[in-house]
Amino acid sequence: MLNKYARAFFTRVLTPFAAFLLRRGVSPDAVTLIGTAGVVVGALVFFPRGEFFWGTIVITMFVFSDLVDGNMARQAGTSSRWGAFLDSTLDRVADGAIFGGFALWYAGKGDDNVLCAVAIFCLASGQVVSYTKARGEAIGLPVAVNGLVERAERLVISLVAAGLAGLNGFGVPGVDVLLPIALWIVAVGSLVTLGQRVVTVRREAAEADGSPTAHGTSQGSEA
């Protein structure tokens, strides 16, 4: 939902910055790689130590690269399948680092096995939610559903909560409960979204297989 309404706004806001980078000879792929590296460092250096405020600040500085690189490619007329593949692949890496950082905190000094498991579930379910759409589209289905909690929602909910929870280290009381609440929301929301996409793919597949122009497809394993 956020992806649908917020992406256009931030694309307009970031267009001048994207144009500036192009004039300086920076490539969209370089922005994608640097942005992902920044997110991974912010998540895996700060979050496992419980430094949620500073980790969120670092991640936020780099997370918008996901919008900047695509904007740059469109402005330069260099949009490509490779660029789309690289962007999507590294998005999964960044997401894994964020929730992996939460899991490492709760497995260590955070000392909460339940929340560690919830963070791991958020990591895994986020990957599967993305996979269901990609796999459905790969077999020729539109997968015409957004879902309750997509990538944008997962990031906003978890990072805002982490940043606020990090204020506990500056003496703000009670805010440390926000991150556990956010993780549970993301976990449940991702499960609902997964169900929405599976149901949609099943319906679209049944309609496609029942149409006179439908072609048979073989089932195989995904590498």
mmCIF file of C-alpha atoms in Angstrom:
data_model
loop_
_atom_site.group_PDB
_atom_site.id
_atom_site.type_symbol
_atom_site.label_atom_id
_atom_site.label_comp_id
_atom_site.label_asym_id
_atom_site.label_seq_id
_atom_site.Cartn_x
_atom_site.Cartn_y
_atom_site.Cartn_z
ATOM 1 C CA MET A 1 0.000 0.000 0.000
ATOM 2 C CA LEU A 2 2.740 2.459 0.931
ATOM 3 C CA ASN A 3 4.640 1.371 -2.152
ATOM 4 C CA LYS A 4 1.698 2.400 -4.324
ATOM 5 C CA TYR A 5 1.155 5.876 -2.869
ATOM 6 C CA ALA A 6 4.549 6.919 -1.519
ATOM 7 C CA ARG A 7 6.834 5.834 -4.360
ATOM 8 C CA ALA A 8 5.538 8.499 -6.765
ATOM 9 C CA PHE A 9 5.983 11.231 -4.137
ATOM 10 C CA PHE A 10 9.540 10.291 -3.204
ATOM 11 C CA THR A 11 10.449 9.783 -6.859
ATOM 12 C CA ARG A 12 9.540 13.411 -7.544
ATOM 13 C CA VAL A 13 11.438 14.592 -4.484
ATOM 14 C CA LEU A 14 14.569 12.632 -5.372
ATOM 15 C CA THR A 15 14.597 13.433 -9.101
ATOM 16 C CA PRO A 16 16.931 16.466 -8.757
ATOM 17 C CA PHE A 17 19.387 14.416 -6.680
ATOM 18 C CA ALA A 18 19.300 11.613 -9.262
ATOM 19 C CA ALA A 19 20.015 14.138 -12.019
ATOM 20 C CA PHE A 20 22.918 15.536 -9.978
ATOM 21 C CA LEU A 21 24.506 12.085 -9.647
ATOM 22 C CA LEU A 22 24.161 11.466 -13.380
ATOM 23 C CA ARG A 23 25.915 14.751 -14.146
ATOM 24 C CA ARG A 24 28.772 13.591 -11.901
ATOM 25 C CA GLY A 25 29.104 10.372 -13.872
ATOM 26 C CA VAL A 26 27.695 8.039 -11.204
ATOM 27 C CA SER A 27 25.954 4.954 -12.601
ATOM 28 C CA PRO A 28 22.637 3.568 -11.326
ATOM 29 C CA ASP A 29 24.299 0.223 -10.578
ATOM 30 C CA ALA A 30 26.877 1.954 -8.384
ATOM 31 C CA VAL A 31 24.090 3.629 -6.394
ATOM 32 C CA THR A 32 22.366 0.252 -5.975
ATOM 33 C CA LEU A 33 25.542 -1.392 -4.675
ATOM 34 C CA ILE A 34 26.530 1.471 -2.362
ATOM 35 C CA GLY A 35 23.000 1.773 -0.989
ATOM 36 C CA THR A 36 22.812 -1.928 -0.195
ATOM 37 C CA ALA A 37 26.257 -1.897 1.412
ATOM 38 C CA GLY A 38 25.219 1.025 3.617
ATOM 39 C CA VAL A 39 22.052 -0.721 4.755
ATOM 40 C CA VAL A 40 23.913 -3.953 5.503
ATOM 41 C CA VAL A 41 26.586 -2.140 7.529
ATOM 42 C CA GLY A 42 24.001 -0.117 9.452
ATOM 43 C CA ALA A 43 21.975 -3.212 10.263
ATOM 44 C CA LEU A 44 24.706 -5.700 11.102
ATOM 45 C CA VAL A 45 27.070 -3.348 12.911
ATOM 46 C CA PHE A 46 24.592 -1.421 15.071
ATOM 47 C CA PHE A 47 21.505 -3.592 15.579
ATOM 48 C CA PRO A 48 23.237 -6.644 17.128
ATOM 49 C CA ARG A 49 24.702 -4.296 19.743
ATOM 50 C CA GLY A 50 21.322 -2.771 20.557
ATOM 51 C CA GLU A 51 22.226 0.607 19.032
ATOM 52 C CA PHE A 52 18.902 0.897 17.249
ATOM 53 C CA PHE A 53 18.794 4.681 16.957
ATOM 54 C CA TRP A 54 22.132 5.059 15.193
ATOM 55 C CA GLY A 55 21.580 1.937 13.130
ATOM 56 C CA THR A 56 18.282 3.344 11.879
ATOM 57 C CA ILE A 57 19.918 6.686 11.043
ATOM 58 C CA VAL A 58 22.604 4.961 8.961
ATOM 59 C CA ILE A 59 20.100 2.702 7.208
ATOM 60 C CA THR A 60 17.761 5.600 6.421
ATOM 61 C CA MET A 61 20.641 7.460 4.753
ATOM 62 C CA PHE A 62 21.043 4.612 2.278
ATOM 63 C CA VAL A 63 17.624 2.991 1.953
ATOM 64 C CA PHE A 64 16.330 5.579 -0.524
ATOM 65 C CA SER A 65 18.919 4.404 -3.045
ATOM 66 C CA ASP A 66 16.214 1.939 -4.113
ATOM 67 C CA LEU A 67 14.314 4.899 -5.583
ATOM 68 C CA VAL A 68 17.320 6.908 -6.754
ATOM 69 C CA ASP A 69 18.880 4.191 -8.938
ATOM 70 C CA GLY A 70 15.669 3.545 -10.865
ATOM 71 C CA ASN A 71 15.105 7.270 -11.278
ATOM 72 C CA MET A 72 18.629 7.664 -12.649
ATOM 73 C CA ALA A 73 18.138 4.808 -15.119
ATOM 74 C CA ARG A 74 14.919 6.339 -16.440
ATOM 75 C CA GLN A 75 16.461 9.780 -16.801
ATOM 76 C CA ALA A 76 19.478 8.374 -18.609
ATOM 77 C CA GLY A 77 17.360 6.041 -20.755
ATOM 78 C CA THR A 78 19.372 3.051 -19.582
ATOM 79 C CA SER A 79 16.669 0.997 -17.856
ATOM 80 C CA SER A 80 17.465 -2.667 -18.396
ATOM 81 C CA ARG A 81 16.564 -6.153 -17.305
ATOM 82 C CA TRP A 82 19.944 -6.428 -15.612
ATOM 83 C CA GLY A 83 19.310 -3.281 -13.586
ATOM 84 C CA ALA A 84 15.902 -4.538 -12.496
ATOM 85 C CA PHE A 85 17.390 -7.924 -11.548
ATOM 86 C CA LEU A 86 20.255 -6.378 -9.570
ATOM 87 C CA ASP A 87 17.934 -3.985 -7.749
ATOM 88 C CA SER A 88 15.464 -6.701 -6.788
ATOM 89 C CA THR A 89 18.185 -9.118 -5.697
ATOM 90 C CA LEU A 90 19.979 -6.600 -3.497
ATOM 91 C CA ASP A 91 16.665 -5.534 -1.949
ATOM 92 C CA ARG A 92 16.423 -9.061 -0.560
ATOM 93 C CA VAL A 93 19.981 -8.782 0.798
ATOM 94 C CA ALA A 94 19.181 -5.490 2.540
ATOM 95 C CA ASP A 95 15.953 -6.828 4.042
ATOM 96 C CA GLY A 96 17.748 -9.930 5.278
ATOM 97 C CA ALA A 97 20.418 -7.804 6.962
ATOM 98 C CA ILE A 98 17.848 -5.642 8.778
ATOM 99 C CA PHE A 99 15.829 -8.484 10.253
ATOM 100 C CA GLY A 100 18.966 -10.551 10.718
ATOM 101 C CA GLY A 101 20.360 -7.708 12.830
ATOM 102 C CA PHE A 102 17.253 -7.763 15.011
ATOM 103 C CA ALA A 103 17.517 -11.539 15.368
ATOM 104 C CA LEU A 104 21.179 -11.310 16.386
ATOM 105 C CA TRP A 105 20.316 -8.789 19.100
ATOM 106 C CA TYR A 106 17.597 -10.958 20.595
ATOM 107 C CA ALA A 107 19.764 -14.077 20.291
ATOM 108 C CA GLY A 108 22.544 -12.273 22.188
ATOM 109 C CA LYS A 109 22.317 -9.412 24.660
ATOM 110 C CA GLY A 110 18.605 -8.919 23.985
ATOM 111 C CA ASP A 111 18.133 -12.411 25.435
ATOM 112 C CA ASP A 112 14.678 -13.192 24.068
ATOM 113 C CA ASN A 113 14.350 -16.393 22.062
ATOM 114 C CA VAL A 114 10.723 -15.704 21.150
ATOM 115 C CA LEU A 115 11.504 -12.321 19.618
ATOM 116 C CA CYS A 116 14.563 -13.827 17.923
ATOM 117 C CA ALA A 117 12.244 -16.359 16.292
ATOM 118 C CA VAL A 118 9.767 -13.606 15.330
ATOM 119 C CA ALA A 119 12.574 -11.596 13.703
ATOM 120 C CA ILE A 120 13.696 -14.679 11.758
ATOM 121 C CA PHE A 121 10.102 -15.276 10.691
ATOM 122 C CA CYS A 122 9.903 -11.658 9.464
ATOM 123 C CA LEU A 123 13.103 -12.227 7.479
ATOM 124 C CA ALA A 124 11.916 -15.474 5.907
ATOM 125 C CA SER A 125 8.315 -14.425 5.263
ATOM 126 C CA GLY A 126 9.474 -11.209 3.596
ATOM 127 C CA GLN A 127 11.583 -13.216 1.165
ATOM 128 C CA VAL A 128 8.719 -15.619 0.446
ATOM 129 C CA VAL A 129 6.197 -12.796 -0.051
ATOM 130 C CA SER A 130 8.481 -11.310 -2.715
ATOM 131 C CA TYR A 131 9.105 -14.739 -4.249
ATOM 132 C CA THR A 132 5.409 -15.542 -4.652
ATOM 133 C CA LYS A 133 4.859 -12.467 -6.799
ATOM 134 C CA ALA A 134 8.037 -13.003 -8.837
ATOM 135 C CA ARG A 135 7.255 -16.703 -9.379
ATOM 136 C CA GLY A 136 3.650 -15.996 -10.301
ATOM 137 C CA GLU A 137 4.720 -13.419 -12.862
ATOM 138 C CA ALA A 138 7.376 -15.816 -14.188
ATOM 139 C CA ILE A 139 4.673 -18.348 -15.103
ATOM 140 C CA GLY A 140 2.690 -15.679 -16.916
ATOM 141 C CA LEU A 141 0.205 -14.544 -14.266
ATOM 142 C CA PRO A 142 -0.450 -10.883 -13.383
ATOM 143 C CA VAL A 143 -0.576 -11.497 -9.604
ATOM 144 C CA ALA A 144 -2.964 -8.565 -9.351
ATOM 145 C CA VAL A 145 -2.814 -7.986 -5.602
ATOM 146 C CA ASN A 146 -0.750 -5.613 -3.488
ATOM 147 C CA GLY A 147 -1.233 -7.240 -0.103
ATOM 148 C CA LEU A 148 -1.496 -5.895 3.408
ATOM 149 C CA VAL A 149 2.229 -5.607 4.239
ATOM 150 C CA GLU A 150 4.647 -5.264 1.345
ATOM 151 C CA ARG A 151 8.330 -4.303 1.458
ATOM 152 C CA ALA A 152 7.687 -0.607 2.055
ATOM 153 C CA GLU A 153 5.416 -1.346 5.014
ATOM 154 C CA ARG A 154 7.885 -3.851 6.474
ATOM 155 C CA LEU A 155 10.704 -1.323 6.344
ATOM 156 C CA VAL A 156 8.743 1.676 7.609
ATOM 157 C CA ILE A 157 7.140 -0.182 10.516
ATOM 158 C CA SER A 158 10.331 -1.901 11.656
ATOM 159 C CA LEU A 159 12.738 1.009 11.161
ATOM 160 C CA VAL A 160 10.515 3.660 12.724
ATOM 161 C CA ALA A 161 9.976 1.394 15.729
ATOM 162 C CA ALA A 162 13.687 0.587 15.952
ATOM 163 C CA GLY A 163 14.654 4.243 15.789
ATOM 164 C CA LEU A 164 12.195 5.196 18.502
ATOM 165 C CA ALA A 165 13.185 2.202 20.635
ATOM 166 C CA GLY A 166 16.776 3.380 20.362
ATOM 167 C CA LEU A 167 15.829 6.568 22.199
ATOM 168 C CA ASN A 168 15.718 4.424 25.342
ATOM 169 C CA GLY A 169 19.485 4.735 25.367
ATOM 170 C CA PHE A 170 19.095 8.507 25.646
ATOM 171 C CA GLY A 171 16.875 8.210 28.706
ATOM 172 C CA VAL A 172 13.431 8.133 27.075
ATOM 173 C CA PRO A 173 11.419 5.580 29.105
ATOM 174 C CA GLY A 174 9.039 2.956 27.761
ATOM 175 C CA VAL A 175 9.993 3.199 24.081
ATOM 176 C CA ASP A 176 11.905 -0.097 24.065
ATOM 177 C CA VAL A 177 8.598 -1.989 23.767
ATOM 178 C CA LEU A 178 7.964 -0.487 20.316
ATOM 179 C CA LEU A 179 10.347 -2.781 18.448
ATOM 180 C CA PRO A 180 8.817 -6.049 19.728
ATOM 181 C CA ILE A 181 5.346 -4.725 18.871
ATOM 182 C CA ALA A 182 6.532 -3.763 15.392
ATOM 183 C CA LEU A 183 8.094 -7.175 14.774
ATOM 184 C CA TRP A 184 4.855 -8.921 15.708
ATOM 185 C CA ILE A 185 2.890 -6.583 13.416
ATOM 186 C CA VAL A 186 5.264 -7.245 10.528
ATOM 187 C CA ALA A 187 5.172 -11.003 11.151
ATOM 188 C CA VAL A 188 1.378 -11.207 11.200
ATOM 189 C CA GLY A 189 1.031 -8.769 8.301
ATOM 190 C CA SER A 190 3.523 -10.709 6.183
ATOM 191 C CA LEU A 191 1.637 -13.940 6.865
ATOM 192 C CA VAL A 192 -1.622 -12.307 5.760
ATOM 193 C CA THR A 193 0.062 -10.894 2.644
ATOM 194 C CA LEU A 194 1.498 -14.295 1.784
ATOM 195 C CA GLY A 195 -1.986 -15.787 2.034
ATOM 196 C CA GLN A 196 -3.410 -13.027 -0.172
ATOM 197 C CA ARG A 197 -0.836 -13.657 -2.870
ATOM 198 C CA VAL A 198 -1.142 -17.433 -2.777
ATOM 199 C CA VAL A 199 -4.932 -17.193 -3.084
ATOM 200 C CA THR A 200 -4.588 -14.716 -5.947
ATOM 201 C CA VAL A 201 -2.115 -16.885 -7.840
ATOM 202 C CA ARG A 202 -4.317 -19.941 -7.352
ATOM 203 C CA ARG A 203 -7.342 -18.089 -8.732
ATOM 204 C CA GLU A 204 -5.454 -16.603 -11.664
ATOM 205 C CA ALA A 205 -3.851 -19.963 -12.474
ATOM 206 C CA ALA A 206 -7.253 -21.675 -12.460
ATOM 207 C CA GLU A 207 -8.657 -19.012 -14.779
ATOM 208 C CA ALA A 208 -5.663 -19.245 -17.114
ATOM 209 C CA ASP A 209 -5.666 -23.047 -17.186
ATOM 210 C CA GLY A 210 -9.378 -23.062 -17.932
ATOM 211 C CA SER A 211 -9.174 -20.633 -20.844
ATOM 212 C CA PRO A 212 -9.163 -21.970 -24.424
ATOM 213 C CA THR A 213 -5.830 -20.270 -25.135
ATOM 214 C CA ALA A 214 -4.073 -21.565 -22.033
ATOM 215 C CA HIS A 215 -0.924 -23.599 -22.631
ATOM 216 C CA GLY A 216 0.140 -26.453 -20.412
ATOM 217 C CA THR A 217 3.152 -25.876 -18.222
ATOM 218 C CA SER A 218 5.420 -28.433 -16.651
ATOM 219 C CA GLN A 219 6.173 -28.373 -12.963
ATOM 220 C CA GLY A 220 9.793 -28.235 -11.935
ATOM 221 C CA SER A 221 12.002 -27.346 -9.035
ATOM 222 C CA GLU A 222 13.269 -23.813 -8.496
ATOM 223 C CA ALA A 223 17.032 -23.524 -8.306
#
